[in-house]
Amino acid sequence: MQSSNIILRRNNVNVAGKGDNILFLAHGFGCDQHMWRFLTPELTKHFTVILFDYVGSGASDISQYDTSRYSRLEGYAEDIIEICRELSLSDAVFVGHSISCSIGAMVAAKEPSFFSKLIMVCPSPCFLNIPPEYMGGFDKENLLELLQLMEKNYIGWAEYLAPLVIGDEESEELIGELSSSFCSVNPLIAKRFAEVTFLSDNRNLFKKVKHPTLIIQSANDALAAISVGEYLARVMRNSELKIIPADGHCLHMTNPEAIVNLIINYAQDIEG
Protein backbone atom coordinates (compact mmCIF):
# COMPACT_ATOMS: atom_id res chain seq x y z
CA MET A 1 0.00 0.00 0.00
CA GLN A 2 1.41 3.36 -1.02
CA SER A 3 1.18 6.47 1.13
CA SER A 4 -1.60 8.98 0.67
CA ASN A 5 0.58 11.63 -0.93
CA ILE A 6 1.99 9.19 -3.46
CA ILE A 7 -1.46 7.87 -4.41
CA LEU A 8 -3.00 11.32 -4.81
CA ARG A 9 0.01 12.58 -6.74
CA ARG A 10 0.16 9.43 -8.85
CA ASN A 11 -3.34 10.04 -10.16
CA ASN A 12 -3.25 13.86 -10.06
CA VAL A 13 -6.26 13.94 -7.75
CA ASN A 14 -8.03 17.31 -7.45
CA VAL A 15 -11.01 18.24 -5.28
CA ALA A 16 -13.31 21.16 -6.08
CA GLY A 17 -16.60 22.48 -4.71
CA LYS A 18 -17.98 22.37 -1.18
CA GLY A 19 -21.20 20.39 -1.37
CA ASP A 20 -22.06 17.75 1.21
CA ASN A 21 -22.63 15.19 -1.52
CA ILE A 22 -19.66 13.93 -3.52
CA LEU A 23 -19.29 13.27 -7.22
CA PHE A 24 -16.36 11.12 -8.38
CA LEU A 25 -15.64 11.83 -12.07
CA ALA A 26 -13.73 9.24 -14.13
CA HIS A 27 -12.59 10.08 -17.67
CA GLY A 28 -12.46 7.75 -20.65
CA PHE A 29 -9.71 6.23 -22.78
CA GLY A 30 -7.25 8.72 -24.24
CA CYS A 31 -8.69 11.56 -22.17
CA ASP A 32 -8.00 13.22 -18.82
CA GLN A 33 -9.88 15.13 -16.13
CA HIS A 34 -9.76 18.34 -18.21
CA MET A 35 -12.50 16.90 -20.44
CA TRP A 36 -15.01 17.39 -17.60
CA ARG A 37 -14.49 21.18 -17.61
CA PHE A 38 -17.77 21.90 -19.39
CA LEU A 39 -19.69 20.31 -16.49
CA THR A 40 -17.61 21.16 -13.43
CA PRO A 41 -18.55 24.86 -13.08
CA GLU A 42 -22.18 23.87 -12.52
CA LEU A 43 -21.48 20.64 -10.66
CA THR A 44 -19.23 22.33 -8.11
CA LYS A 45 -22.12 24.62 -7.15
CA HIS A 46 -23.95 21.57 -5.80
CA PHE A 47 -21.32 18.96 -4.96
CA THR A 48 -17.80 18.29 -3.85
CA VAL A 49 -16.25 17.02 -7.09
CA ILE A 50 -13.28 14.65 -7.21
CA LEU A 51 -11.23 14.60 -10.41
CA PHE A 52 -8.26 12.42 -11.30
CA ASP A 53 -6.17 11.10 -14.20
CA TYR A 54 -5.49 7.44 -14.88
CA VAL A 55 -1.78 6.65 -14.79
CA GLY A 56 -0.38 7.47 -18.21
CA SER A 57 -3.00 10.15 -18.86
CA GLY A 58 -3.05 13.89 -18.23
CA ALA A 59 -0.80 15.05 -15.40
CA SER A 60 -0.56 11.65 -13.70
CA ASP A 61 2.83 10.39 -12.51
CA ILE A 62 3.95 8.25 -15.43
CA SER A 63 6.85 6.90 -13.38
CA GLN A 64 4.18 4.90 -11.48
CA TYR A 65 3.08 3.10 -14.64
CA ASP A 66 3.34 -0.67 -14.27
CA THR A 67 2.88 -2.80 -17.38
CA SER A 68 1.47 -5.78 -15.53
CA ARG A 69 -0.96 -3.72 -13.42
CA TYR A 70 -2.34 -1.66 -16.30
CA SER A 71 -2.63 -4.42 -18.86
CA ARG A 72 -5.95 -5.25 -17.15
CA LEU A 73 -8.92 -3.09 -16.26
CA GLU A 74 -8.52 -4.30 -12.69
CA GLY A 75 -5.35 -2.20 -12.41
CA TYR A 76 -7.27 0.99 -13.16
CA ALA A 77 -10.04 -0.10 -10.80
CA GLU A 78 -7.51 -0.64 -8.04
CA ASP A 79 -6.31 2.96 -8.51
CA ILE A 80 -9.85 4.21 -7.90
CA ILE A 81 -10.20 1.96 -4.86
CA GLU A 82 -6.96 3.33 -3.41
CA ILE A 83 -8.05 6.94 -4.07
CA CYS A 84 -11.42 6.31 -2.40
CA ARG A 85 -9.72 4.77 0.61
CA GLU A 86 -7.28 7.64 0.98
CA LEU A 87 -10.11 10.17 0.80
CA SER A 88 -12.30 8.07 3.13
CA LEU A 89 -15.15 8.13 0.64
CA SER A 90 -18.52 6.53 1.18
CA ASP A 91 -21.81 6.93 -0.67
CA ALA A 92 -20.27 9.10 -3.39
CA VAL A 93 -21.93 9.23 -6.81
CA PHE A 94 -19.64 7.77 -9.46
CA VAL A 95 -19.80 9.45 -12.88
CA GLY A 96 -17.89 7.56 -15.55
CA HIS A 97 -17.37 8.09 -19.27
CA SER A 98 -17.07 5.20 -21.75
CA ILE A 99 -14.62 2.53 -20.48
CA SER A 100 -14.72 4.13 -17.02
CA CYS A 101 -18.28 2.86 -16.74
CA SER A 102 -16.88 -0.68 -16.83
CA ILE A 103 -14.16 0.26 -14.36
CA GLY A 104 -16.73 1.90 -12.07
CA ALA A 105 -18.90 -1.22 -12.21
CA MET A 106 -15.86 -3.24 -11.18
CA VAL A 107 -15.16 -0.94 -8.23
CA ALA A 108 -18.82 -0.96 -7.17
CA ALA A 109 -18.79 -4.76 -7.08
CA LYS A 110 -15.58 -4.94 -5.05
CA GLU A 111 -16.24 -2.02 -2.69
CA PRO A 112 -19.99 -1.26 -2.79
CA SER A 113 -19.88 1.20 0.12
CA PHE A 114 -17.79 3.71 -1.81
CA PHE A 115 -20.70 4.64 -4.09
CA SER A 116 -24.41 5.19 -3.56
CA LYS A 117 -25.21 5.54 -7.27
CA LEU A 118 -23.56 5.25 -10.67
CA ILE A 119 -24.00 7.60 -13.62
CA MET A 120 -22.72 6.23 -16.92
CA VAL A 121 -22.06 8.56 -19.84
CA CYS A 122 -21.96 6.68 -23.16
CA PRO A 123 -21.12 3.29 -21.63
CA SER A 124 -20.34 0.11 -23.51
CA PRO A 125 -19.81 -3.20 -21.73
CA CYS A 126 -18.26 -4.66 -24.88
CA PHE A 127 -17.35 -3.00 -28.19
CA LEU A 128 -17.22 -6.36 -29.97
CA ASN A 129 -19.96 -7.94 -32.03
CA ILE A 130 -20.77 -11.33 -30.46
CA PRO A 131 -23.67 -12.55 -32.59
CA PRO A 132 -26.41 -13.36 -32.22
CA GLU A 133 -26.88 -12.30 -28.60
CA TYR A 134 -24.92 -9.04 -28.56
CA MET A 135 -23.81 -6.44 -31.09
CA GLY A 136 -21.27 -4.04 -29.63
CA GLY A 137 -20.63 -2.31 -32.94
CA PHE A 138 -17.33 -3.72 -34.21
CA ASP A 139 -16.09 -7.01 -35.59
CA LYS A 140 -12.91 -8.18 -33.89
CA GLU A 141 -10.99 -7.97 -37.17
CA ASN A 142 -11.80 -4.25 -37.48
CA LEU A 143 -10.62 -3.54 -33.95
CA LEU A 144 -7.41 -5.47 -34.51
CA GLU A 145 -6.80 -3.40 -37.63
CA LEU A 146 -7.32 -0.24 -35.57
CA LEU A 147 -4.76 -1.44 -33.03
CA GLN A 148 -2.32 -2.25 -35.84
CA LEU A 149 -2.77 1.29 -37.15
CA MET A 150 -1.73 2.56 -33.70
CA GLU A 151 1.58 0.72 -34.11
CA LYS A 152 2.23 1.78 -37.68
CA ASN A 153 0.97 5.37 -37.67
CA TYR A 154 0.06 6.66 -34.23
CA ILE A 155 -0.73 10.21 -35.34
CA GLY A 156 -2.81 8.90 -38.23
CA TRP A 157 -4.69 6.65 -35.81
CA ALA A 158 -5.46 9.61 -33.53
CA GLU A 159 -6.62 11.74 -36.45
CA TYR A 160 -8.90 8.93 -37.62
CA LEU A 161 -10.39 8.06 -34.25
CA ALA A 162 -10.99 11.55 -32.83
CA PRO A 163 -13.76 12.62 -35.27
CA LEU A 164 -15.35 9.19 -34.95
CA VAL A 165 -15.51 9.63 -31.17
CA ILE A 166 -16.63 13.27 -31.13
CA GLY A 167 -19.18 12.55 -33.85
CA ASP A 168 -19.82 16.16 -34.75
CA GLU A 169 -18.11 17.53 -37.84
CA GLU A 170 -18.79 21.09 -36.70
CA SER A 171 -16.74 20.62 -33.51
CA GLU A 172 -13.35 20.93 -35.17
CA GLU A 173 -11.87 22.43 -32.02
CA LEU A 174 -13.00 19.48 -29.90
CA ILE A 175 -11.85 16.99 -32.53
CA GLY A 176 -8.43 18.64 -32.52
CA GLU A 177 -8.35 18.63 -28.72
CA LEU A 178 -9.20 14.93 -28.52
CA SER A 179 -6.67 14.05 -31.20
CA SER A 180 -4.01 16.00 -29.29
CA SER A 181 -5.04 14.25 -26.08
CA PHE A 182 -4.59 10.86 -27.76
CA CYS A 183 -1.18 11.92 -29.02
CA SER A 184 -0.09 13.16 -25.60
CA VAL A 185 -0.23 9.61 -24.21
CA ASN A 186 2.82 7.40 -24.59
CA PRO A 187 1.97 5.18 -27.60
CA LEU A 188 2.83 1.93 -25.78
CA ILE A 189 0.65 2.90 -22.81
CA ALA A 190 -2.15 3.99 -25.12
CA LYS A 191 -2.05 0.71 -27.03
CA ARG A 192 -2.31 -1.38 -23.85
CA PHE A 193 -5.21 0.73 -22.61
CA ALA A 194 -6.84 0.51 -26.05
CA GLU A 195 -6.55 -3.29 -26.02
CA VAL A 196 -8.34 -3.66 -22.69
CA THR A 197 -10.86 -0.99 -23.71
CA PHE A 198 -11.87 -2.35 -27.09
CA LEU A 199 -11.24 -6.09 -26.81
CA SER A 200 -12.61 -6.92 -23.37
CA ASP A 201 -16.08 -8.28 -22.68
CA ASN A 202 -17.37 -6.75 -19.44
CA ARG A 203 -21.04 -7.69 -19.78
CA ASN A 204 -21.04 -9.85 -16.65
CA LEU A 205 -19.78 -6.89 -14.61
CA PHE A 206 -22.86 -4.83 -15.45
CA LYS A 207 -25.22 -7.69 -14.69
CA LYS A 208 -23.86 -7.73 -11.12
CA VAL A 209 -24.35 -4.00 -10.45
CA LYS A 210 -26.88 -3.44 -7.67
CA HIS A 211 -26.46 0.32 -7.30
CA PRO A 212 -29.08 2.65 -8.81
CA THR A 213 -27.65 3.60 -12.18
CA LEU A 214 -28.41 6.30 -14.74
CA ILE A 215 -27.36 5.38 -18.29
CA ILE A 216 -26.94 8.40 -20.58
CA GLN A 217 -26.69 7.47 -24.25
CA SER A 218 -26.30 9.42 -27.48
CA ALA A 219 -28.93 8.92 -30.17
CA ASN A 220 -26.13 8.62 -32.72
CA ASP A 221 -22.88 7.22 -31.33
CA ALA A 222 -20.48 5.45 -33.70
CA LEU A 223 -18.89 3.62 -30.75
CA ALA A 224 -22.01 2.64 -28.81
CA ALA A 225 -25.38 2.40 -30.56
CA ILE A 226 -28.70 2.92 -28.79
CA SER A 227 -29.06 -0.87 -28.74
CA VAL A 228 -26.09 -1.01 -26.36
CA GLY A 229 -27.82 1.33 -23.91
CA GLU A 230 -31.02 -0.68 -24.25
CA TYR A 231 -29.09 -3.87 -23.53
CA LEU A 232 -27.64 -2.34 -20.33
CA ALA A 233 -31.06 -1.11 -19.24
CA ARG A 234 -32.36 -4.69 -19.59
CA VAL A 235 -29.59 -6.45 -17.69
CA MET A 236 -29.05 -3.87 -14.93
CA ARG A 237 -31.82 -4.39 -12.42
CA ASN A 238 -31.88 -0.88 -10.96
CA SER A 239 -31.14 1.30 -13.97
CA GLU A 240 -32.69 4.12 -15.95
CA LEU A 241 -31.86 4.93 -19.58
CA LYS A 242 -31.87 8.45 -21.01
CA ILE A 243 -31.34 8.91 -24.76
CA ILE A 244 -29.97 12.33 -25.69
CA PRO A 245 -30.82 13.57 -29.23
CA ALA A 246 -27.19 14.23 -30.10
CA ASP A 247 -24.19 12.80 -31.94
CA GLY A 248 -21.00 11.30 -30.63
CA HIS A 249 -19.42 9.44 -27.75
CA CYS A 250 -18.47 12.45 -25.61
CA LEU A 251 -21.71 14.08 -24.49
CA HIS A 252 -19.94 15.76 -21.57
CA MET A 253 -17.88 17.71 -24.11
CA THR A 254 -20.24 18.22 -27.04
CA ASN A 255 -23.58 18.52 -25.22
CA PRO A 256 -22.87 19.39 -21.58
CA GLU A 257 -26.02 21.47 -21.25
CA ALA A 258 -28.09 18.42 -22.21
CA ILE A 259 -26.73 16.22 -19.44
CA VAL A 260 -25.61 18.43 -16.56
CA ASN A 261 -29.09 18.73 -15.04
CA LEU A 262 -29.68 15.00 -15.52
CA ILE A 263 -26.57 14.35 -13.46
CA ILE A 264 -27.48 16.89 -10.78
CA ASN A 265 -31.09 15.71 -10.46
CA TYR A 266 -30.21 12.01 -10.39
CA ALA A 267 -27.43 12.52 -7.86
CA GLN A 268 -29.78 14.57 -5.64
CA ASP A 269 -32.86 12.32 -6.06
CA ILE A 270 -34.77 15.04 -7.91
CA GLU A 271 -37.45 13.98 -10.37
CA GLY A 272 -36.92 15.28 -13.86
mmCIF file of C-alpha atoms in Angstrom:
data_model
loop_
_atom_site.group_PDB
_atom_site.id
_atom_site.type_symbol
_atom_site.label_atom_id
_atom_site.label_comp_id
_atom_site.label_asym_id
_atom_site.label_seq_id
_atom_site.Cartn_x
_atom_site.Cartn_y
_atom_site.Cartn_z
ATOM 1 C CA MET A 1 0.000 0.000 0.000
ATOM 2 C CA GLN A 2 1.411 3.361 -1.016
ATOM 3 C CA SER A 3 1.179 6.467 1.126
ATOM 4 C CA SER A 4 -1.600 8.975 0.673
ATOM 5 C CA ASN A 5 0.580 11.629 -0.930
ATOM 6 C CA ILE A 6 1.988 9.193 -3.464
ATOM 7 C CA ILE A 7 -1.463 7.867 -4.410
ATOM 8 C CA LEU A 8 -3.003 11.320 -4.812
ATOM 9 C CA ARG A 9 0.013 12.583 -6.739
ATOM 10 C CA ARG A 10 0.161 9.427 -8.847
ATOM 11 C CA ASN A 11 -3.344 10.039 -10.163
ATOM 12 C CA ASN A 12 -3.247 13.858 -10.059
ATOM 13 C CA VAL A 13 -6.265 13.943 -7.749
ATOM 14 C CA ASN A 14 -8.026 17.308 -7.445
ATOM 15 C CA VAL A 15 -11.013 18.238 -5.282
ATOM 16 C CA ALA A 16 -13.310 21.156 -6.083
ATOM 17 C CA GLY A 17 -16.600 22.476 -4.707
ATOM 18 C CA LYS A 18 -17.976 22.370 -1.182
ATOM 19 C CA GLY A 19 -21.199 20.395 -1.371
ATOM 20 C CA ASP A 20 -22.055 17.755 1.210
ATOM 21 C CA ASN A 21 -22.633 15.187 -1.518
ATOM 22 C CA ILE A 22 -19.656 13.931 -3.517
ATOM 23 C CA LEU A 23 -19.289 13.266 -7.222
ATOM 24 C CA PHE A 24 -16.364 11.116 -8.385
ATOM 25 C CA LEU A 25 -15.639 11.826 -12.069
ATOM 26 C CA ALA A 26 -13.729 9.240 -14.131
ATOM 27 C CA HIS A 27 -12.586 10.076 -17.671
ATOM 28 C CA GLY A 28 -12.464 7.747 -20.653
ATOM 29 C CA PHE A 29 -9.708 6.230 -22.776
ATOM 30 C CA GLY A 30 -7.248 8.725 -24.236
ATOM 31 C CA CYS A 31 -8.690 11.561 -22.172
ATOM 32 C CA ASP A 32 -7.999 13.218 -18.824
ATOM 33 C CA GLN A 33 -9.879 15.129 -16.134
ATOM 34 C CA HIS A 34 -9.763 18.342 -18.207
ATOM 35 C CA MET A 35 -12.501 16.897 -20.436
ATOM 36 C CA TRP A 36 -15.014 17.394 -17.600
ATOM 37 C CA ARG A 37 -14.491 21.181 -17.607
ATOM 38 C CA PHE A 38 -17.775 21.897 -19.387
ATOM 39 C CA LEU A 39 -19.689 20.310 -16.489
ATOM 40 C CA THR A 40 -17.612 21.161 -13.431
ATOM 41 C CA PRO A 41 -18.551 24.859 -13.076
ATOM 42 C CA GLU A 42 -22.182 23.873 -12.516
ATOM 43 C CA LEU A 43 -21.475 20.640 -10.661
ATOM 44 C CA THR A 44 -19.226 22.332 -8.110
ATOM 45 C CA LYS A 45 -22.124 24.616 -7.148
ATOM 46 C CA HIS A 46 -23.955 21.569 -5.800
ATOM 47 C CA PHE A 47 -21.324 18.957 -4.958
ATOM 48 C CA THR A 48 -17.801 18.287 -3.850
ATOM 49 C CA VAL A 49 -16.255 17.024 -7.085
ATOM 50 C CA ILE A 50 -13.279 14.651 -7.206
ATOM 51 C CA LEU A 51 -11.232 14.598 -10.406
ATOM 52 C CA PHE A 52 -8.260 12.415 -11.296
ATOM 53 C CA ASP A 53 -6.175 11.098 -14.196
ATOM 54 C CA TYR A 54 -5.491 7.440 -14.877
ATOM 55 C CA VAL A 55 -1.784 6.650 -14.785
ATOM 56 C CA GLY A 56 -0.379 7.468 -18.210
ATOM 57 C CA SER A 57 -2.998 10.149 -18.864
ATOM 58 C CA GLY A 58 -3.048 13.888 -18.225
ATOM 59 C CA ALA A 59 -0.796 15.053 -15.401
ATOM 60 C CA SER A 60 -0.556 11.653 -13.705
ATOM 61 C CA ASP A 61 2.827 10.389 -12.510
ATOM 62 C CA ILE A 62 3.949 8.253 -15.434
ATOM 63 C CA SER A 63 6.847 6.900 -13.377
ATOM 64 C CA GLN A 64 4.183 4.904 -11.483
ATOM 65 C CA TYR A 65 3.077 3.097 -14.638
ATOM 66 C CA ASP A 66 3.340 -0.670 -14.269
ATOM 67 C CA THR A 67 2.878 -2.797 -17.378
ATOM 68 C CA SER A 68 1.466 -5.781 -15.528
ATOM 69 C CA ARG A 69 -0.961 -3.725 -13.424
ATOM 70 C CA TYR A 70 -2.339 -1.663 -16.298
ATOM 71 C CA SER A 71 -2.634 -4.421 -18.860
ATOM 72 C CA ARG A 72 -5.946 -5.250 -17.154
ATOM 73 C CA LEU A 73 -8.918 -3.086 -16.257
ATOM 74 C CA GLU A 74 -8.520 -4.302 -12.688
ATOM 75 C CA GLY A 75 -5.348 -2.195 -12.412
ATOM 76 C CA TYR A 76 -7.270 0.986 -13.162
ATOM 77 C CA ALA A 77 -10.043 -0.102 -10.804
ATOM 78 C CA GLU A 78 -7.506 -0.636 -8.042
ATOM 79 C CA ASP A 79 -6.307 2.959 -8.514
ATOM 80 C CA ILE A 80 -9.854 4.213 -7.900
ATOM 81 C CA ILE A 81 -10.195 1.962 -4.863
ATOM 82 C CA GLU A 82 -6.955 3.334 -3.411
ATOM 83 C CA ILE A 83 -8.052 6.937 -4.075
ATOM 84 C CA CYS A 84 -11.419 6.312 -2.397
ATOM 85 C CA ARG A 85 -9.724 4.770 0.614
ATOM 86 C CA GLU A 86 -7.275 7.638 0.976
ATOM 87 C CA LEU A 87 -10.106 10.168 0.797
ATOM 88 C CA SER A 88 -12.297 8.066 3.129
ATOM 89 C CA LEU A 89 -15.147 8.132 0.636
ATOM 90 C CA SER A 90 -18.518 6.531 1.182
ATOM 91 C CA ASP A 91 -21.807 6.934 -0.672
ATOM 92 C CA ALA A 92 -20.272 9.096 -3.386
ATOM 93 C CA VAL A 93 -21.929 9.235 -6.807
ATOM 94 C CA PHE A 94 -19.640 7.773 -9.463
ATOM 95 C CA VAL A 95 -19.799 9.452 -12.882
ATOM 96 C CA GLY A 96 -17.893 7.561 -15.555
ATOM 97 C CA HIS A 97 -17.373 8.087 -19.271
ATOM 98 C CA SER A 98 -17.068 5.201 -21.745
ATOM 99 C CA ILE A 99 -14.624 2.526 -20.478
ATOM 100 C CA SER A 100 -14.716 4.131 -17.018
ATOM 101 C CA CYS A 101 -18.280 2.857 -16.737
ATOM 102 C CA SER A 102 -16.877 -0.682 -16.826
ATOM 103 C CA ILE A 103 -14.155 0.261 -14.363
ATOM 104 C CA GLY A 104 -16.731 1.902 -12.074
ATOM 105 C CA ALA A 105 -18.900 -1.218 -12.206
ATOM 106 C CA MET A 106 -15.861 -3.245 -11.183
ATOM 107 C CA VAL A 107 -15.160 -0.944 -8.227
ATOM 108 C CA ALA A 108 -18.820 -0.962 -7.173
ATOM 109 C CA ALA A 109 -18.789 -4.758 -7.084
ATOM 110 C CA LYS A 110 -15.579 -4.943 -5.046
ATOM 111 C CA GLU A 111 -16.241 -2.019 -2.690
ATOM 112 C CA PRO A 112 -19.987 -1.256 -2.794
ATOM 113 C CA SER A 113 -19.878 1.196 0.122
ATOM 114 C CA PHE A 114 -17.795 3.710 -1.809
ATOM 115 C CA PHE A 115 -20.703 4.643 -4.088
ATOM 116 C CA SER A 116 -24.406 5.190 -3.564
ATOM 117 C CA LYS A 117 -25.212 5.542 -7.273
ATOM 118 C CA LEU A 118 -23.564 5.252 -10.668
ATOM 119 C CA ILE A 119 -24.001 7.600 -13.619
ATOM 120 C CA MET A 120 -22.718 6.234 -16.917
ATOM 121 C CA VAL A 121 -22.059 8.563 -19.841
ATOM 122 C CA CYS A 122 -21.959 6.679 -23.162
ATOM 123 C CA PRO A 123 -21.120 3.286 -21.632
ATOM 124 C CA SER A 124 -20.339 0.112 -23.513
ATOM 125 C CA PRO A 125 -19.810 -3.205 -21.725
ATOM 126 C CA CYS A 126 -18.256 -4.656 -24.878
ATOM 127 C CA PHE A 127 -17.345 -3.002 -28.185
ATOM 128 C CA LEU A 128 -17.218 -6.356 -29.967
ATOM 129 C CA ASN A 129 -19.964 -7.941 -32.029
ATOM 130 C CA ILE A 130 -20.766 -11.327 -30.459
ATOM 131 C CA PRO A 131 -23.672 -12.547 -32.594
ATOM 132 C CA PRO A 132 -26.410 -13.362 -32.224
ATOM 133 C CA GLU A 133 -26.877 -12.299 -28.600
ATOM 134 C CA TYR A 134 -24.917 -9.042 -28.560
ATOM 135 C CA MET A 135 -23.813 -6.443 -31.087
ATOM 136 C CA GLY A 136 -21.269 -4.041 -29.633
ATOM 137 C CA GLY A 137 -20.631 -2.312 -32.943
ATOM 138 C CA PHE A 138 -17.329 -3.724 -34.214
ATOM 139 C CA ASP A 139 -16.094 -7.006 -35.590
ATOM 140 C CA LYS A 140 -12.907 -8.176 -33.892
ATOM 141 C CA GLU A 141 -10.991 -7.971 -37.169
ATOM 142 C CA ASN A 142 -11.804 -4.251 -37.477
ATOM 143 C CA LEU A 143 -10.617 -3.541 -33.954
ATOM 144 C CA LEU A 144 -7.407 -5.470 -34.515
ATOM 145 C CA GLU A 145 -6.798 -3.398 -37.634
ATOM 146 C CA LEU A 146 -7.323 -0.237 -35.569
ATOM 147 C CA LEU A 147 -4.764 -1.436 -33.026
ATOM 148 C CA GLN A 148 -2.324 -2.249 -35.836
ATOM 149 C CA LEU A 149 -2.768 1.290 -37.150
ATOM 150 C CA MET A 150 -1.727 2.555 -33.704
ATOM 151 C CA GLU A 151 1.585 0.723 -34.109
ATOM 152 C CA LYS A 152 2.229 1.781 -37.676
ATOM 153 C CA ASN A 153 0.974 5.372 -37.671
ATOM 154 C CA TYR A 154 0.058 6.662 -34.228
ATOM 155 C CA ILE A 155 -0.731 10.211 -35.340
ATOM 156 C CA GLY A 156 -2.812 8.903 -38.227
ATOM 157 C CA TRP A 157 -4.693 6.645 -35.811
ATOM 158 C CA ALA A 158 -5.460 9.608 -33.528
ATOM 159 C CA GLU A 159 -6.615 11.745 -36.450
ATOM 160 C CA TYR A 160 -8.897 8.925 -37.625
ATOM 161 C CA LEU A 161 -10.388 8.062 -34.247
ATOM 162 C CA ALA A 162 -10.987 11.554 -32.829
ATOM 163 C CA PRO A 163 -13.758 12.624 -35.271
ATOM 164 C CA LEU A 164 -15.353 9.191 -34.946
ATOM 165 C CA VAL A 165 -15.505 9.627 -31.168
ATOM 166 C CA ILE A 166 -16.633 13.273 -31.132
ATOM 167 C CA GLY A 167 -19.178 12.546 -33.850
ATOM 168 C CA ASP A 168 -19.818 16.163 -34.754
ATOM 169 C CA GLU A 169 -18.109 17.526 -37.837
ATOM 170 C CA GLU A 170 -18.785 21.093 -36.699
ATOM 171 C CA SER A 171 -16.743 20.619 -33.515
ATOM 172 C CA GLU A 172 -13.354 20.929 -35.175
ATOM 173 C CA GLU A 173 -11.869 22.432 -32.024
ATOM 174 C CA LEU A 174 -13.005 19.480 -29.898
ATOM 175 C CA ILE A 175 -11.854 16.991 -32.530
ATOM 176 C CA GLY A 176 -8.434 18.643 -32.518
ATOM 177 C CA GLU A 177 -8.354 18.629 -28.725
ATOM 178 C CA LEU A 178 -9.201 14.931 -28.517
ATOM 179 C CA SER A 179 -6.670 14.045 -31.203
ATOM 180 C CA SER A 180 -4.010 16.002 -29.288
ATOM 181 C CA SER A 181 -5.035 14.250 -26.078
ATOM 182 C CA PHE A 182 -4.593 10.860 -27.758
ATOM 183 C CA CYS A 183 -1.178 11.916 -29.016
ATOM 184 C CA SER A 184 -0.087 13.161 -25.598
ATOM 185 C CA VAL A 185 -0.229 9.614 -24.206
ATOM 186 C CA ASN A 186 2.816 7.395 -24.586
ATOM 187 C CA PRO A 187 1.975 5.178 -27.600
ATOM 188 C CA LEU A 188 2.826 1.929 -25.780
ATOM 189 C CA ILE A 189 0.648 2.904 -22.815
ATOM 190 C CA ALA A 190 -2.151 3.990 -25.118
ATOM 191 C CA LYS A 191 -2.048 0.713 -27.028
ATOM 192 C CA ARG A 192 -2.305 -1.379 -23.846
ATOM 193 C CA PHE A 193 -5.214 0.727 -22.612
ATOM 194 C CA ALA A 194 -6.841 0.505 -26.050
ATOM 195 C CA GLU A 195 -6.548 -3.292 -26.018
ATOM 196 C CA VAL A 196 -8.343 -3.658 -22.686
ATOM 197 C CA THR A 197 -10.861 -0.988 -23.708
ATOM 198 C CA PHE A 198 -11.874 -2.350 -27.086
ATOM 199 C CA LEU A 199 -11.239 -6.088 -26.812
ATOM 200 C CA SER A 200 -12.612 -6.920 -23.365
ATOM 201 C CA ASP A 201 -16.082 -8.284 -22.676
ATOM 202 C CA ASN A 202 -17.370 -6.754 -19.443
ATOM 203 C CA ARG A 203 -21.036 -7.691 -19.781
ATOM 204 C CA ASN A 204 -21.044 -9.852 -16.649
ATOM 205 C CA LEU A 205 -19.784 -6.891 -14.611
ATOM 206 C CA PHE A 206 -22.858 -4.832 -15.452
ATOM 207 C CA LYS A 207 -25.221 -7.693 -14.685
ATOM 208 C CA LYS A 208 -23.864 -7.730 -11.120
ATOM 209 C CA VAL A 209 -24.346 -4.004 -10.446
ATOM 210 C CA LYS A 210 -26.882 -3.444 -7.672
ATOM 211 C CA HIS A 211 -26.465 0.318 -7.298
ATOM 212 C CA PRO A 212 -29.081 2.649 -8.807
ATOM 213 C CA THR A 213 -27.645 3.599 -12.185
ATOM 214 C CA LEU A 214 -28.412 6.295 -14.737
ATOM 215 C CA ILE A 215 -27.355 5.383 -18.286
ATOM 216 C CA ILE A 216 -26.938 8.397 -20.579
ATOM 217 C CA GLN A 217 -26.693 7.469 -24.248
ATOM 218 C CA SER A 218 -26.297 9.417 -27.481
ATOM 219 C CA ALA A 219 -28.931 8.924 -30.165
ATOM 220 C CA ASN A 220 -26.129 8.620 -32.719
ATOM 221 C CA ASP A 221 -22.884 7.224 -31.329
ATOM 222 C CA ALA A 222 -20.479 5.446 -33.698
ATOM 223 C CA LEU A 223 -18.892 3.620 -30.754
ATOM 224 C CA ALA A 224 -22.013 2.638 -28.811
ATOM 225 C CA ALA A 225 -25.375 2.400 -30.559
ATOM 226 C CA ILE A 226 -28.699 2.923 -28.791
ATOM 227 C CA SER A 227 -29.064 -0.868 -28.742
ATOM 228 C CA VAL A 228 -26.086 -1.006 -26.356
ATOM 229 C CA GLY A 229 -27.816 1.328 -23.908
ATOM 230 C CA GLU A 230 -31.022 -0.676 -24.245
ATOM 231 C CA TYR A 231 -29.085 -3.866 -23.526
ATOM 232 C CA LEU A 232 -27.639 -2.335 -20.335
ATOM 233 C CA ALA A 233 -31.062 -1.114 -19.238
ATOM 234 C CA ARG A 234 -32.364 -4.688 -19.591
ATOM 235 C CA VAL A 235 -29.588 -6.454 -17.691
ATOM 236 C CA MET A 236 -29.050 -3.866 -14.934
ATOM 237 C CA ARG A 237 -31.818 -4.390 -12.420
ATOM 238 C CA ASN A 238 -31.881 -0.879 -10.958
ATOM 239 C CA SER A 239 -31.141 1.299 -13.972
ATOM 240 C CA GLU A 240 -32.695 4.122 -15.950
ATOM 241 C CA LEU A 241 -31.863 4.927 -19.583
ATOM 242 C CA LYS A 242 -31.866 8.454 -21.010
ATOM 243 C CA ILE A 243 -31.343 8.909 -24.758
ATOM 244 C CA ILE A 244 -29.966 12.328 -25.695
ATOM 245 C CA PRO A 245 -30.817 13.568 -29.233
ATOM 246 C CA ALA A 246 -27.188 14.228 -30.097
ATOM 247 C CA ASP A 247 -24.192 12.796 -31.938
ATOM 248 C CA GLY A 248 -21.002 11.303 -30.629
ATOM 249 C CA HIS A 249 -19.422 9.436 -27.749
ATOM 250 C CA CYS A 250 -18.468 12.449 -25.610
ATOM 251 C CA LEU A 251 -21.706 14.083 -24.490
ATOM 252 C CA HIS A 252 -19.940 15.759 -21.568
ATOM 253 C CA MET A 253 -17.879 17.706 -24.106
ATOM 254 C CA THR A 254 -20.237 18.218 -27.039
ATOM 255 C CA ASN A 255 -23.579 18.518 -25.225
ATOM 256 C CA PRO A 256 -22.870 19.387 -21.583
ATOM 257 C CA GLU A 257 -26.023 21.474 -21.253
ATOM 258 C CA ALA A 258 -28.088 18.425 -22.211
ATOM 259 C CA ILE A 259 -26.728 16.217 -19.443
ATOM 260 C CA VAL A 260 -25.609 18.433 -16.560
ATOM 261 C CA ASN A 261 -29.088 18.733 -15.035
ATOM 262 C CA LEU A 262 -29.682 15.003 -15.525
ATOM 263 C CA ILE A 263 -26.566 14.349 -13.460
ATOM 264 C CA ILE A 264 -27.480 16.891 -10.779
ATOM 265 C CA ASN A 265 -31.090 15.706 -10.459
ATOM 266 C CA TYR A 266 -30.210 12.014 -10.390
ATOM 267 C CA ALA A 267 -27.435 12.519 -7.857
ATOM 268 C CA GLN A 268 -29.781 14.565 -5.642
ATOM 269 C CA ASP A 269 -32.857 12.320 -6.060
ATOM 270 C CA ILE A 270 -34.766 15.043 -7.910
ATOM 271 C CA GLU A 271 -37.450 13.980 -10.374
ATOM 272 C CA GLY A 272 -36.918 15.280 -13.862
#
